[in-house]
Each structure stands twice: as structure tokens, then as C-alpha cells.
Amino acid sequence: MNETTVLDSATIQSLLEEERWFEASKTFREKANTNNSSLYDMAAHNREEFWATMAEGLDWYEKWRTVLEWNPPYAKWFVGGKLNASYNCLDRHVKNGMRNKAAIIWEGEPGDQRTLTYWDMYREVNKFANCLKRLGVQKGDRVAFYMPMIPELAIGMLACARLGAVHSVVFGGFSPEALRDRINDAQATVLVTADGGYRRGNLLPLKHDADLALRETPSIEHVIIVKRGDFPLHVKEGRDHWYHRLMQEADAYCEPEPMEAEDMLYILYTSGTTGKPKGIVHTTGGYLTGVYATTKYVFDLKPEDVFWCTADIGWVTGHSYIVYGPMANGATQIMYEGSPDWPDRDRFWELVEKYGVTIFYTAPTAIRAFMKWGDEWPAKHDLHTLRLLGSVGEPINPEAWTWYHEYIGGNRCPIVDTWWQTETGSIMITPLPGVTRLKPGSATIPFPGVDADIFSEDGTRVDTGGGYLVVKSPWPSMLRGIYGDPERFKQQYWSKYEGIYFTGDGAKRDENDYFWLLGRVDDVMNVSGHRISTMEVESALVDHESTAESAVVGIHHDVKGQAIAAFVTLKEGYEADGKLEKKLKDHVVQKIGVIARPEKIIFSADLPKTRSGKIMRRLLRDIAEGKALGDTTTLADASVVEKLKRTYEEEYSA
Ligand code: WTA
């Protein structure tokens, strides 16, 4: 990208205008956990005091001496404080009258069901911690997980936390190679897996795949296998153990290890859309404070709520908003094993109706799939119990936002569009639903105590307009490093601006001081010297009635520097032809301006995505520029790219 051709002080030009406002109902606001500016005021007055107040919502064995020690880029929060994450997620609820409250209401894809109360979780976690101990796991050891979405994954993570062992969860959809590399990077000594899991009616042969990885993972001493189904597998004597057998012999109680606030809680690998995976390190006290406080205030969580975060626990969203945040708050939540379109496209809505879900948190990629499938699917179900919706993972286009608001939320539920990252640990930019007025497509403003800002290339503040999203002060749940790679940690996050966290995302600030996320900085296009965010052109396309999803990339252009190529997935019932192509181009011109007119539109039934649902624009760029494909190992479905490549070559090779 040619930095010198930036036309104005704004690092990224912002072109799309959004004028609509939404507000929670009076009743919602009156009952909300917070409904005035007091949290913002407290944080503005003294950020550290604010976070200390949040930390007081947890149970500590010993109180901290110092709230924050900050030697950029290294932060220590709640120094001297001691606590245990599993104690905070379980013991204290069991003691406080919630032992019989449902913690996890689980449903498997084939329709099997289990409900685990806080007492059940407490008992299982204690026993499993004893199993790990018996196999030699000690404080600080790394335990890898390669699991389907079943309660034993949450149990296993909390059991590690109880002992002070560090969990490293590898998403069950990853390949054996990906598992192998992550086990080796963390030098894990134990792997917890399952015989298999269900996804879209198929079985994921997890133990079979794990065995492939285990050929080249010398650090692993023991493998524990949870029996999920009747999947065939090989058991290696001495190394492999059945979970249920170990549990039969395990003692009922395991004393939780009092952990220093800064002791490591987990490693989670993030590859993003490019490059070698990074083992993001989170510690105990600050992380738990961040997820505890954001769950309570962003999701307005009440004792009677039924919370459902649809993410897989293999991603940070599942770590923070299935395992640690909701459980630290004593929530009742839904956990679902399978895919949203199995056996039919209304599976999620069936679950919402059946369990009376009140808070529903999902990703834009899922919302756009629901839009594509049509509103008849949610219409089949009574969704009146929902009172709050959330979105995370990508910018949510205003069109998808309003669809979600109307067809899922019945025009009644506020939407919290939450911006954050694996690295940030907890939600950073978000509405507080009883306080913040909403604009579709904007994540609104930073959570209290989060010092987010927008900088131009040279580090000056962008008052209104586009630039780079940064965080200027440390926050409790921030990453403490990249496991085993301090240089990369500094290089990646702290080298662009001195002492300031660089998110790698573009954002713009509007005249109301609201933040609009513009996508990864690496994806920004440069058309005739205008830096245009992919997100805004995509939103303009999705704004057209025919379009369900789109991904836009900048491709080389002799005159303009870059031209825009748009990949478009149509809603059911629309025909891809030259007429529609022209209409879509005109629509973008009308919404944004002639500068953003796509040079090419490529219709595609699917877009290449990472397994967590993020569009891989890098691959689309390669396709559109006719290059050999780069690294495709993090792709969810490699055939999508091959198909696209062929279609593209047929159409544009002439
Ligand atoms: C993107 C997921 C716009 C962003 C929690 C970020 C978002 C990356 C939003 C982190 C949002 C996440 N609006 N973009 N509400 N939420 N992102 O590590 O590019 O899987 O940097 O963490 O997702 O993805 P990660």
C-alpha cells in the first residue's frame, strides 16, 4: 500500500453515512444493571479505581497490594492478589444458594440433552482436577484440549484452572497438523480429546485425527478420551485413558490452588487470517475481572436470564463468554454442539423457543447466513423470550443489523455490537444496553475503563474520520504476551506507536464520537489515492435487496493503483447475471460515490472463511489477481476457494 498517496489527514477515508438511531425501551432501561453514566464517570475519574471496583466482584483469597504496574508493553494487574478462577466460577455459587441452579443446559446436534447444575459442575470439575493430578499435572503445566462442544470441555478447562495448570484449547475443526503445531509450541503434557463429535450430521473423528497429530508430539505423556458416541478408535495402552474410567476412581474434592493474579490461566492460539499462529497468553486476575464485568454490564445479565453465546469454546468468544464470564456471574446458559442448519435451518430458533433464551450472542457471518436463508425460518418459532441480542467477530453491516433487530429481536431487543479480540480478552468497544443509544453498524463507544482511540499514520488523534484503532492505556484482561515469543509480541502490537497497543483494525469516529469498525488494516484498499475500507463497500452491497454477503478486495490496477473487486453471494431466489451486476455497481455508487464503484463483481455461492467465520480476503485477492494461492490451512472449507478460482478464471481469463 502506498502511504504517500493518502489524500487527507484521515488515514482511511470514511464514506458510508448511517443516520438511524435506536434506543432500548423504557422498561429495559429502568431494569438494566446500569442505566446512567455512573460507570463511565467512575472510570473517567480514575481508571484504575474503576477496575479495582470491578475486581471486587470476584472472590479473592488475598487482596492485591497494587492495582497496576505498567512497564510498557508489560502490565501487571492486581499485584499481590490471590484467587482461583474455578473457585470464582463454581464454589462461590454453590456456597451462595445457587447449587441447584442450571449452569449449562446442553443439547447435542442429534438432539440429546443434559442439564448440569452448579453443583454438578462443581463435582465434575473437582473430580476431573483430581484425575489430572493423578496423571502428574501440576501448577504451570500445559494441558491441550481437542474437543467437540460438550460440557466436558468447560469442565476440563475449569479443572485446569483449579490446579493452576494452563489450558490450551485447539478448535475441534482444526486439522491434525494444526493440533500438532499448537501442542508442540505449548509443550503440553496431556491432551484431552473425545472419540468424536457431531457436525452437520457428520461425525468429526477427533481421536482419530488426534492420533495423527500425536505421532509428532513428544511432550504428550497422557491422552484422556471422553466418550461422546460410538466412534471407532485406537487406544494406546499406558498413554490413553477413558475419561469415565478415570472419573470413577477420582476423589470428590480438590482444593483450589490460590493463584497469583498474574499467574497464567491459558494460552489460546490465534492465526487471524494470515501467518503463523500466535499463542496469546492470558493471566488470572485481570482476565477474570474483564470478562466478569463485561458479561454483567454489556449483557445486562440477571439471575433469571438464559444466556446463549453460539461461539465454539475453541475461540476466545467461547472462553470468555461461555466459560469464564457467564460462570463467574453464576449464569444459566445454553451450550449447543452442532451447526445452525441441522437438521434444518431453524435449529437455533427451535432452541431459543424450547429453552426460553433471553440473551443471544452470535456472529455477523451467522446473521448473514440467516438472512440468506430467509425470514421464514425464525418466523416458525416463538422468540418472545429474547430481550437482548449481541454480535461479535466482524463488522456487522447496517443491513444485517436491522434484519437481526427485526426478524430475531422483534424490534424489541437492543443489539450490543461488541468489538474485541483474542488479545484483548474481553469486550472493549460496545454499547451498554440500558445506557447507550444505538446506530446500526456502529460498535458505539469504549467500555468504561477502556482507553481506545483512533490515530492517523503519524500518531495524531483523528477527531472525526478514519484511522487506526489503538488502546492508549493498559486494561486488566489484555494479553500478557505471545507464548515463547516476546519479540513478536513487541513487534506486532507495540512497535507502531510507543507504549500504545495497536489493534491492527481500522476504525472511524463520527460526529457523535461513535466508533465504526472498518476491518483489518491489511485489507484497506487504495483506489486512485483514496484509502477505502472493504467494510463500507461490502455494507453498500449487502444493502441491496439481492445480496446476502459480500467480500471486497483491492486488486492491482495500472492507473488507479488498485481497483475494487467484489465477491457477492446472493440471497435465495436471485439470479446472477450481467443486469444484476450493473445494478449492484450502481448501487454502490449511489450509496458511497463513484470512487467506490467495483471494477468487477464475481458471484459466488460461498466465500472462503476461517473456521471462526471471518472472510479471508487475502485469498480472494490472490484469486482476483490470478496469483497462486497462499496459505490455506486455516480455511474452513478449502473446496470453496478452488471452486471460486475456477469460476473466476473462466470468466476473466479471456
Ligand atoms: C474483528 C473475536 C468489527 C476485528 C472476539 C478484530 C470485529 C478481530 C468485531 C478479532 C466487531 C471482532 N466489529 N470487527 N464487533 N469483533 N472483530 O481474535 O477485526 O477472533 O481485530 O476475536 O475480529 O478476532 P478474534
XYZ file of C-alpha atoms and ligand atoms in Angstrom:
679
model
C 0.000 0.000 0.000
C 1.338 3.400 -0.889
C 1.195 5.542 2.229
C 2.243 8.740 0.448
C -0.880 8.999 -1.651
C -3.169 9.492 1.323
C -5.256 12.467 0.361
C -6.133 13.989 3.661
C -5.220 13.692 7.290
C -7.561 10.767 7.653
C -5.687 7.524 7.298
C -8.705 5.751 5.920
C -11.445 7.704 4.270
C -14.884 7.016 5.529
C -17.623 7.221 3.013
C -20.697 5.491 4.275
C -23.189 7.508 6.283
C -25.654 5.975 8.681
C -28.320 8.151 10.252
C -30.662 5.853 12.136
C -30.807 5.740 15.954
C -32.262 3.043 18.188
C -32.830 3.034 21.905
C -33.829 0.378 24.427
C -37.373 0.598 25.731
C -38.113 2.482 28.919
C -38.770 -0.763 30.795
C -35.491 -2.236 29.621
C -33.603 0.840 30.721
C -35.318 1.013 34.092
C -34.387 -2.573 34.900
C -30.892 -2.565 33.414
C -27.870 -3.390 35.588
C -26.638 0.059 34.707
C -28.744 2.794 33.183
C -26.896 6.032 33.731
C -23.442 7.413 33.194
C -22.076 6.367 36.594
C -19.713 3.638 35.332
C -18.322 5.930 32.646
C -17.951 8.724 35.183
C -16.188 6.488 37.668
C -13.759 5.260 35.008
C -13.140 8.769 33.679
C -12.400 9.975 37.180
C -9.903 7.192 37.933
C -9.472 4.273 35.571
C -7.531 2.090 37.995
C -10.026 2.647 40.770
C -12.799 1.692 38.387
C -11.132 -1.614 37.522
C -10.390 -2.255 41.179
C -14.093 -1.822 41.901
C -14.892 -4.325 39.149
C -12.343 -6.762 40.601
C -14.156 -6.588 43.928
C -16.988 -8.501 42.272
C -14.714 -11.560 42.432
C -13.713 -13.585 45.493
C -10.046 -13.164 46.411
C -8.069 -15.204 48.913
C -5.787 -12.248 49.317
C -6.392 -8.720 48.214
C -3.952 -7.017 45.834
C -1.384 -4.514 47.046
C -1.094 -2.548 43.801
C -3.788 -2.217 41.162
C -1.446 -1.715 38.222
C 2.249 -1.862 37.466
C 2.863 -0.627 33.951
C 6.204 -1.002 32.233
C 5.178 -0.814 28.598
C 4.451 -3.185 26.994
C 4.235 -5.245 30.187
C 1.310 -4.748 32.547
C 0.702 -6.398 35.897
C -2.755 -6.033 37.368
C -3.833 -6.609 40.965
C -0.302 -7.347 42.055
C -0.133 -9.415 45.238
C -3.752 -10.537 44.897
C -4.576 -14.230 45.035
C -7.607 -16.004 43.621
C -8.720 -19.097 41.765
C -10.804 -18.934 38.598
C -12.623 -22.221 39.173
C -13.477 -21.158 42.729
C -14.980 -17.966 41.308
C -16.954 -19.830 38.650
C -18.215 -22.641 40.915
C -17.522 -22.837 44.656
C -18.797 -19.417 45.478
C -22.116 -20.042 43.723
C -22.509 -23.428 45.381
C -21.993 -21.683 48.722
C -24.275 -18.770 47.900
C -27.534 -20.621 47.406
C -27.130 -21.431 43.711
C -26.045 -25.039 43.949
C -29.214 -26.250 42.256
C -29.293 -23.602 39.567
C -28.723 -24.807 35.993
C -25.239 -23.782 34.871
C -25.157 -25.462 31.464
C -28.165 -26.641 29.519
C -26.539 -28.631 26.781
C -28.003 -30.020 23.592
C -26.135 -32.263 21.197
C -26.660 -32.000 17.480
C -28.569 -35.306 17.317
C -30.947 -33.891 19.955
C -29.616 -35.475 23.154
C -29.843 -33.225 26.207
C -28.109 -32.728 29.529
C -28.523 -30.142 32.237
C -25.718 -29.552 34.699
C -26.381 -27.501 37.802
C -23.657 -25.518 39.527
C -23.367 -28.406 41.968
C -22.956 -30.869 39.083
C -20.267 -28.715 37.508
C -18.539 -28.283 40.849
C -18.488 -32.023 41.454
C -17.262 -32.882 37.951
C -14.583 -30.198 37.947
C -13.278 -31.303 41.343
C -13.108 -34.906 40.258
C -11.513 -34.156 36.931
C -8.927 -31.931 38.586
C -8.041 -34.950 40.707
C -7.760 -37.101 37.567
C -5.334 -34.623 36.027
C -3.385 -34.504 39.243
C -3.139 -38.275 39.311
C -1.642 -38.186 35.835
C 1.009 -35.833 37.123
C -0.366 -32.451 36.052
C 0.922 -29.655 38.260
C 0.601 -25.924 38.515
C 2.006 -24.283 35.378
C 1.837 -27.413 33.180
C 0.083 -27.069 29.840
C -2.927 -29.237 29.015
C -4.216 -29.273 25.432
C -7.876 -29.803 24.500
C -9.215 -31.003 21.149
C -12.904 -31.415 21.759
C -16.417 -31.111 20.405
C -18.815 -28.662 22.079
C -19.701 -30.812 25.061
C -19.790 -29.883 28.766
C -16.590 -31.851 29.423
C -14.656 -29.153 27.584
C -15.772 -26.496 30.069
C -15.252 -28.981 32.912
C -11.724 -29.710 31.738
C -10.785 -26.034 31.433
C -12.099 -25.258 34.901
C -10.309 -28.320 36.284
C -7.035 -26.944 34.892
C -7.803 -23.571 36.436
C -8.462 -25.306 39.760
C -4.986 -26.851 39.746
C -3.274 -23.831 38.260
C -2.498 -25.735 35.080
C -2.621 -23.780 31.816
C -5.174 -24.873 29.212
C -4.634 -24.569 25.517
C -7.841 -25.310 23.648
C -7.480 -26.150 19.977
C -10.693 -25.829 17.988
C -12.068 -29.297 17.172
C -12.422 -28.423 13.490
C -8.703 -27.846 13.062
C -6.525 -30.320 11.219
C -4.102 -32.774 12.856
C -1.182 -30.583 11.704
C -2.662 -27.519 13.355
C -3.166 -29.510 16.559
C 0.369 -30.870 16.409
C 1.936 -27.425 15.974
C -0.044 -25.966 18.865
C 0.760 -28.870 21.203
C 4.435 -28.543 20.359
C 4.521 -24.790 20.716
C 2.995 -25.018 24.204
C 4.864 -28.240 25.114
C 1.644 -29.681 26.518
C 1.987 -32.853 28.574
C -1.626 -34.004 28.470
C -4.177 -33.951 25.662
C -7.891 -34.170 26.397
C -9.987 -35.215 23.420
C -13.126 -37.207 22.598
C -13.865 -40.156 20.385
C -15.764 -37.761 18.155
C -18.385 -35.061 17.853
C -21.302 -34.239 15.580
C -21.336 -31.535 12.960
C -23.983 -31.191 10.263
C -24.977 -34.802 10.668
C -21.417 -35.954 10.156
C -19.024 -37.137 12.743
C -15.773 -35.402 13.467
C -13.355 -38.255 14.208
C -11.435 -36.338 16.837
C -9.415 -39.119 18.441
C -8.510 -40.463 15.034
C -7.242 -37.033 13.987
C -5.540 -36.514 17.324
C -3.647 -39.780 16.773
C -2.203 -38.346 13.564
C -1.007 -35.297 15.477
C 0.289 -37.422 18.347
C 2.872 -39.096 16.110
C 4.922 -35.929 16.347
C 4.199 -34.515 19.781
C 6.910 -35.887 22.088
C 5.832 -33.749 25.065
C 2.480 -35.553 25.447
C 2.537 -38.169 28.207
C -1.157 -38.876 28.583
C -4.275 -38.674 26.472
C -7.735 -38.578 28.015
C -10.681 -39.559 25.833
C -14.248 -38.513 26.535
C -16.775 -40.935 25.123
C -19.245 -38.870 23.113
C -20.635 -41.520 20.789
C -19.696 -44.875 19.462
C -16.894 -43.745 17.274
C -14.259 -46.326 16.433
C -10.820 -45.565 17.746
C -7.473 -46.922 18.710
C -6.499 -46.877 22.391
C -2.798 -46.879 23.118
C -2.125 -48.768 26.334
C -0.412 -46.747 29.025
C -0.857 -43.423 27.239
C -4.599 -43.282 26.561
C -7.253 -43.227 29.280
C -11.028 -43.117 29.142
C -12.410 -40.070 30.915
C -15.259 -42.002 32.526
C -12.927 -44.651 33.903
C -10.630 -42.090 35.477
C -13.627 -40.253 36.908
C -14.987 -43.408 38.582
C -11.953 -43.558 40.800
C -11.467 -39.854 41.398
C -11.861 -38.208 44.803
C -14.735 -35.786 45.188
C -12.832 -32.731 46.326
C -9.745 -30.951 45.100
C -8.521 -27.911 46.957
C -8.343 -24.971 44.539
C -4.833 -23.609 44.102
C -4.545 -19.986 45.270
C -3.099 -18.326 42.169
C -1.266 -15.047 41.902
C -3.310 -12.578 39.872
C -0.589 -12.637 37.238
C -0.259 -16.434 37.036
C -1.065 -17.782 33.603
C -4.640 -19.006 33.093
C -4.492 -20.067 29.482
C -2.907 -19.907 26.070
C -5.114 -19.545 23.033
C -3.702 -19.656 19.536
C -4.904 -17.128 17.049
C -3.888 -17.230 13.448
C -6.161 -14.474 12.290
C -6.339 -14.546 8.547
C -2.597 -14.595 7.922
C 0.596 -16.099 9.210
C 1.916 -18.453 11.859
C -0.338 -18.953 14.883
C 0.430 -16.905 17.940
C -0.093 -18.322 21.423
C -1.886 -15.486 23.160
C -1.267 -15.573 26.906
C -3.898 -14.583 29.463
C -3.426 -14.431 33.209
C -5.863 -14.957 36.055
C -6.939 -11.857 37.982
C -7.131 -9.262 35.238
C -8.699 -11.573 32.706
C -11.375 -12.748 35.102
C -12.113 -9.152 36.112
C -12.567 -8.145 32.470
C -14.869 -10.980 31.493
C -16.819 -10.805 34.740
C -17.535 -7.079 34.428
C -18.326 -7.069 30.717
C -20.672 -10.053 30.995
C -22.563 -8.333 33.768
C -22.897 -4.923 32.160
C -22.755 -5.497 28.397
C -25.183 -8.423 28.500
C -27.124 -6.928 31.390
C -27.061 -10.394 32.907
C -29.699 -11.156 35.562
C -30.097 -14.288 37.710
C -33.154 -15.413 35.735
C -31.611 -14.982 32.280
C -30.938 -17.815 29.868
C -27.797 -16.763 28.072
C -26.676 -18.262 24.792
C -23.372 -17.486 23.147
C -23.270 -19.575 19.969
C -19.480 -19.490 19.572
C -17.355 -22.581 19.841
C -15.341 -22.760 23.061
C -12.306 -23.226 20.797
C -12.397 -19.468 20.122
C -11.831 -16.679 22.573
C -15.530 -15.792 22.449
C -16.306 -19.194 23.943
C -13.535 -18.906 26.535
C -14.733 -15.511 27.712
C -18.488 -15.659 27.160
C -19.310 -19.319 27.714
C -16.803 -20.479 30.276
C -15.383 -17.653 32.364
C -17.665 -14.594 32.075
C -21.085 -16.225 32.466
C -19.917 -18.772 35.032
C -18.143 -16.166 37.155
C -21.533 -14.425 37.180
C -23.484 -17.593 38.024
C -25.443 -17.529 34.768
C -27.652 -20.210 33.275
C -26.600 -20.840 29.739
C -27.228 -22.890 26.644
C -24.469 -24.858 25.021
C -25.144 -26.422 21.630
C -22.882 -28.887 19.906
C -23.769 -28.595 16.276
C -24.498 -26.457 13.286
C -27.356 -23.942 12.845
C -28.766 -25.698 9.772
C -29.058 -29.194 11.128
C -31.428 -30.908 10.663
C -32.981 -27.695 9.339
C -32.304 -24.012 9.038
C -34.351 -23.189 12.112
C -32.336 -25.199 14.625
C -31.196 -22.098 16.547
C -34.716 -20.673 16.715
C -36.054 -24.009 17.837
C -33.532 -23.933 20.697
C -34.363 -20.340 21.594
C -38.041 -21.242 21.814
C -37.528 -24.521 23.642
C -35.238 -23.178 26.364
C -36.648 -19.658 26.553
C -33.357 -17.998 25.706
C -33.304 -14.355 26.794
C -29.858 -13.188 25.624
C -28.434 -14.347 22.314
C -24.887 -13.623 21.172
C -23.681 -14.621 17.709
C -21.516 -13.535 14.769
C -22.320 -11.455 11.665
C -21.353 -14.357 9.436
C -24.162 -16.379 11.021
C -26.587 -13.471 10.795
C -25.860 -13.061 7.089
C -26.443 -16.785 6.585
C -29.819 -16.443 8.340
C -30.661 -13.517 6.057
C -29.707 -15.565 3.036
C -31.891 -18.462 4.135
C -34.861 -16.119 4.573
C -37.046 -14.890 7.413
C -39.481 -17.799 7.171
C -37.141 -19.840 9.406
C -37.215 -17.641 12.505
C -40.886 -16.906 11.778
C -41.727 -20.534 12.569
C -40.835 -20.025 16.201
C -41.918 -18.013 19.182
C -38.896 -15.892 20.034
C -40.627 -13.586 22.508
C -38.345 -14.554 25.423
C -35.386 -12.819 23.764
C -34.638 -9.449 25.309
C -31.082 -8.684 24.196
C -29.009 -9.582 21.130
C -25.287 -9.415 20.593
C -22.843 -9.542 17.710
C -19.114 -10.201 17.559
C -16.319 -11.205 15.216
C -16.631 -8.880 12.253
C -18.200 -5.571 11.436
C -21.948 -6.056 11.229
C -23.294 -4.287 8.177
C -26.211 -1.936 8.908
C -28.448 -4.125 6.729
C -27.630 -7.259 8.705
C -28.065 -5.275 11.926
C -31.581 -4.156 11.017
C -32.510 -7.639 9.825
C -31.324 -9.085 13.149
C -33.188 -6.380 15.036
C -36.443 -7.001 13.201
C -36.608 -10.728 12.493
C -34.836 -12.105 15.562
C -35.325 -9.309 18.044
C -38.904 -8.475 17.050
C -37.944 -4.776 17.019
C -37.812 -5.039 20.793
C -34.295 -6.153 21.689
C -31.316 -3.830 21.833
C -28.284 -5.140 19.944
C -24.854 -4.962 21.509
C -22.274 -4.930 18.733
C -19.143 -5.830 20.666
C -15.660 -5.195 19.309
C -12.750 -7.057 20.853
C -10.006 -9.565 20.052
C -8.381 -12.742 21.356
C -5.661 -10.362 22.516
C -7.982 -8.049 24.432
C -9.552 -10.948 26.352
C -12.854 -9.192 26.907
C -15.206 -6.779 25.161
C -13.667 -3.350 24.513
C -15.998 -1.266 22.352
C -19.676 -1.814 22.935
C -22.938 -0.243 23.932
C -24.223 -0.687 27.466
C -27.768 -1.619 26.511
C -29.534 0.390 29.204
C -27.439 3.475 28.556
C -26.133 3.776 25.015
C -28.249 4.786 22.041
C -27.554 2.535 19.084
C -26.667 3.178 15.462
C -26.847 0.118 13.205
C -23.320 -0.866 12.197
C -21.500 1.009 14.949
C -19.986 -0.732 17.979
C -20.619 2.676 19.619
C -18.167 3.638 22.386
C -15.438 2.077 24.557
C -16.457 0.127 27.644
C -15.762 2.159 30.788
C -12.070 1.972 31.653
C -11.062 1.186 28.072
C -8.906 3.942 26.617
C -9.497 3.276 22.905
C -8.742 5.937 20.338
C -8.237 6.432 16.620
C -4.840 7.519 15.310
C -3.597 8.577 11.924
C -0.441 7.089 10.450
C 1.779 9.614 12.212
C 0.168 9.066 15.600
C -2.051 12.139 15.809
C -5.583 11.718 17.066
C -8.305 11.572 14.422
C -11.202 13.668 15.718
C -13.667 12.619 13.083
C -12.940 10.268 10.215
C -10.962 7.113 9.681
C -7.681 5.814 11.049
C -6.128 3.061 13.118
C -7.800 1.760 16.241
C -5.448 1.851 19.240
C -5.690 1.439 23.001
C -3.686 4.021 24.892
C -3.718 2.617 28.422
C -3.461 -0.929 29.766
C -6.634 -2.798 30.720
C -6.913 -5.828 33.035
C -7.748 -8.553 30.500
C -5.092 -7.562 27.977
C -2.766 -10.227 26.630
C 0.452 -10.573 28.597
C 2.474 -11.855 25.679
C 2.823 -14.346 22.861
C 3.853 -17.671 24.359
C 7.591 -18.112 23.881
C 7.966 -15.150 21.523
C 8.480 -11.794 23.292
C 9.959 -10.197 20.174
C 6.914 -10.900 18.088
C 4.712 -9.553 20.886
C 6.543 -6.232 20.789
C 6.763 -6.134 17.035
C 3.137 -6.968 16.377
C 1.343 -4.845 18.934
C 3.672 -2.247 20.376
C 6.009 -1.063 17.634
C 3.755 1.204 15.607
C 3.209 3.732 18.385
C 5.351 3.881 21.507
C 3.637 2.427 24.578
C 0.323 2.161 22.767
C -1.485 -1.018 21.794
C -2.012 -1.306 18.047
C -5.101 -3.382 17.225
C -4.460 -3.866 13.508
C -8.029 -2.706 12.806
C -9.189 0.390 11.005
C -11.946 2.474 12.571
C -13.644 5.781 12.083
C -15.088 8.194 14.575
C -18.275 10.028 13.689
C -19.542 13.390 14.880
C -21.155 11.750 17.929
C -17.831 10.178 18.931
C -19.118 6.746 17.956
C -16.659 4.140 16.679
C -17.214 2.307 13.395
C -15.002 -0.680 12.782
C -13.631 -0.841 9.261
C -11.932 -4.229 9.163
C -8.294 -5.248 9.259
C -5.852 -2.564 8.217
C -4.134 -5.046 5.894
C -7.353 -5.216 3.881
C -7.704 -1.484 3.235
C -7.842 -0.642 -0.486
C -6.142 2.244 -2.189
C -8.105 3.422 -5.215
C -6.601 6.416 -7.013
C -5.063 7.554 -3.762
C -8.228 7.141 -1.715
C -7.932 4.673 1.096
C -11.242 2.878 1.246
C -12.277 0.279 3.773
C -13.519 -3.048 2.494
C -16.232 -2.964 5.112
C -18.015 0.070 3.737
C -18.203 -1.204 0.172
C -19.395 -4.558 1.483
C -22.088 -2.863 3.508
C -23.246 -0.938 0.453
C -23.536 -4.208 -1.476
C -25.352 -6.005 1.338
C -27.696 -3.042 1.441
C -29.018 -4.178 -1.954
C -32.034 -6.471 -1.679
C -30.375 -9.260 -3.680
C -27.185 -9.582 -1.665
C -26.690 -11.781 1.374
C -22.967 -11.425 1.797
C -20.061 -9.841 0.076
C -16.307 -9.571 0.329
C -14.410 -6.810 -1.355
C -10.715 -6.670 -2.181
C -8.349 -4.254 -3.847
C -6.621 -5.695 -6.903
C -3.768 -4.254 -8.892
C -4.789 -1.628 -11.445
C -2.306 0.129 -13.727
C -3.954 3.520 -13.492
C -5.740 3.646 -10.150
C -3.172 1.708 -8.157
C -5.910 -0.569 -7.012
C -9.358 -1.332 -8.316
C -12.185 -2.905 -6.370
C -13.221 -6.500 -6.971
C -16.370 -7.591 -5.183
C -17.321 -11.172 -4.445
C -21.055 -11.433 -3.897
C -23.304 -14.171 -2.513
C -26.944 -13.728 -3.469
C -29.999 -14.432 -1.345
C -32.134 -17.397 -2.303
C -34.228 -16.629 -5.395
C -31.955 -14.094 -7.113
C -30.302 -14.738 -10.468
C -26.667 -13.830 -11.086
C -26.428 -12.058 -14.430
C -24.982 -9.010 -16.162
C -28.046 -6.943 -15.349
C -27.727 -7.560 -11.662
C -24.005 -6.911 -11.839
C -24.656 -3.468 -13.263
C -27.368 -2.784 -10.695
C -25.016 -3.671 -7.868
C -22.261 -1.440 -9.188
C -24.742 1.417 -9.493
C -25.989 0.743 -6.001
C -22.503 1.149 -4.566
C -22.061 4.386 -6.497
C -25.343 5.659 -5.154
C -24.565 4.668 -1.543
C -20.930 5.717 -1.416
C -19.819 7.503 -4.566
C -18.214 6.805 -7.876
C -14.817 6.289 -6.270
C -16.025 3.045 -4.744
C -17.551 1.592 -7.916
C -16.410 -2.043 -8.145
C -14.479 -2.840 -11.272
C -15.574 -6.459 -11.171
C -18.330 -8.356 -9.469
C -17.892 -12.066 -9.034
C -20.947 -14.030 -7.982
C -20.166 -16.905 -5.700
C -22.290 -19.373 -3.737
C -19.829 -19.220 -0.856
C -16.929 -17.173 0.389
C -13.709 -18.543 1.841
C -13.786 -18.192 5.607
C -11.653 -19.112 8.531
C -13.159 -21.701 10.783
C -14.359 -18.953 13.079
C -16.250 -17.376 10.195
C -14.015 -14.499 9.151
C -13.740 -13.866 5.435
C -10.228 -14.499 4.123
C -9.770 -11.526 1.834
C -6.120 -12.362 1.296
C -7.151 -15.473 -0.635
C -9.752 -13.571 -2.606
C -7.100 -11.068 -3.561
C -4.910 -13.891 -4.824
C -7.814 -15.282 -6.822
C -8.773 -11.919 -8.253
C -5.203 -11.164 -9.198
C -4.764 -14.624 -10.686
C -1.936 -15.482 -8.292
C -1.046 -18.828 -6.818
C -2.941 -19.341 -3.590
C -1.098 -18.621 -0.349
C -1.526 -20.458 2.906
C -4.962 -22.096 3.062
C -4.528 -24.139 6.227
C -6.911 -22.087 8.339
C -9.739 -22.319 5.814
C -12.999 -23.872 6.971
C -13.749 -25.405 3.594
C -10.949 -25.497 1.054
C -13.219 -26.504 -1.819
C -14.853 -23.058 -1.717
C -11.634 -21.459 -2.870
C -10.944 -23.985 -5.575
C -14.449 -23.528 -6.962
C -14.146 -19.771 -6.844
C -10.808 -19.848 -8.538
C -12.194 -21.899 -11.395
C -15.258 -19.691 -11.864
C -13.085 -16.664 -11.767
C -10.609 -17.961 -14.302
C -13.393 -18.988 -16.670
C -14.946 -15.543 -16.529
C -11.932 -13.316 -16.557
C -9.173 -15.172 -18.323
C -10.344 -14.027 -21.751
C -12.827 -8.391 14.265
C -13.017 -12.232 18.345
C -15.957 -5.326 13.849
C -11.710 -7.366 14.327
C -13.627 -11.658 19.628
C -10.814 -7.929 15.405
C -14.861 -7.065 14.858
C -10.912 -9.406 15.152
C -15.826 -7.091 15.886
C -10.612 -10.233 16.384
C -16.917 -6.164 15.819
C -14.328 -8.602 16.277
N -16.926 -5.299 14.785
N -14.935 -6.177 13.850
N -17.901 -6.131 16.712
N -15.464 -8.064 16.746
N -13.962 -8.024 15.123
O -9.333 -12.581 17.798
O -11.052 -7.328 13.089
O -11.191 -13.951 16.741
O -9.492 -7.468 15.316
O -11.642 -12.231 18.468
O -12.257 -9.604 14.725
O -10.923 -11.586 16.159
P -10.715 -12.670 17.284
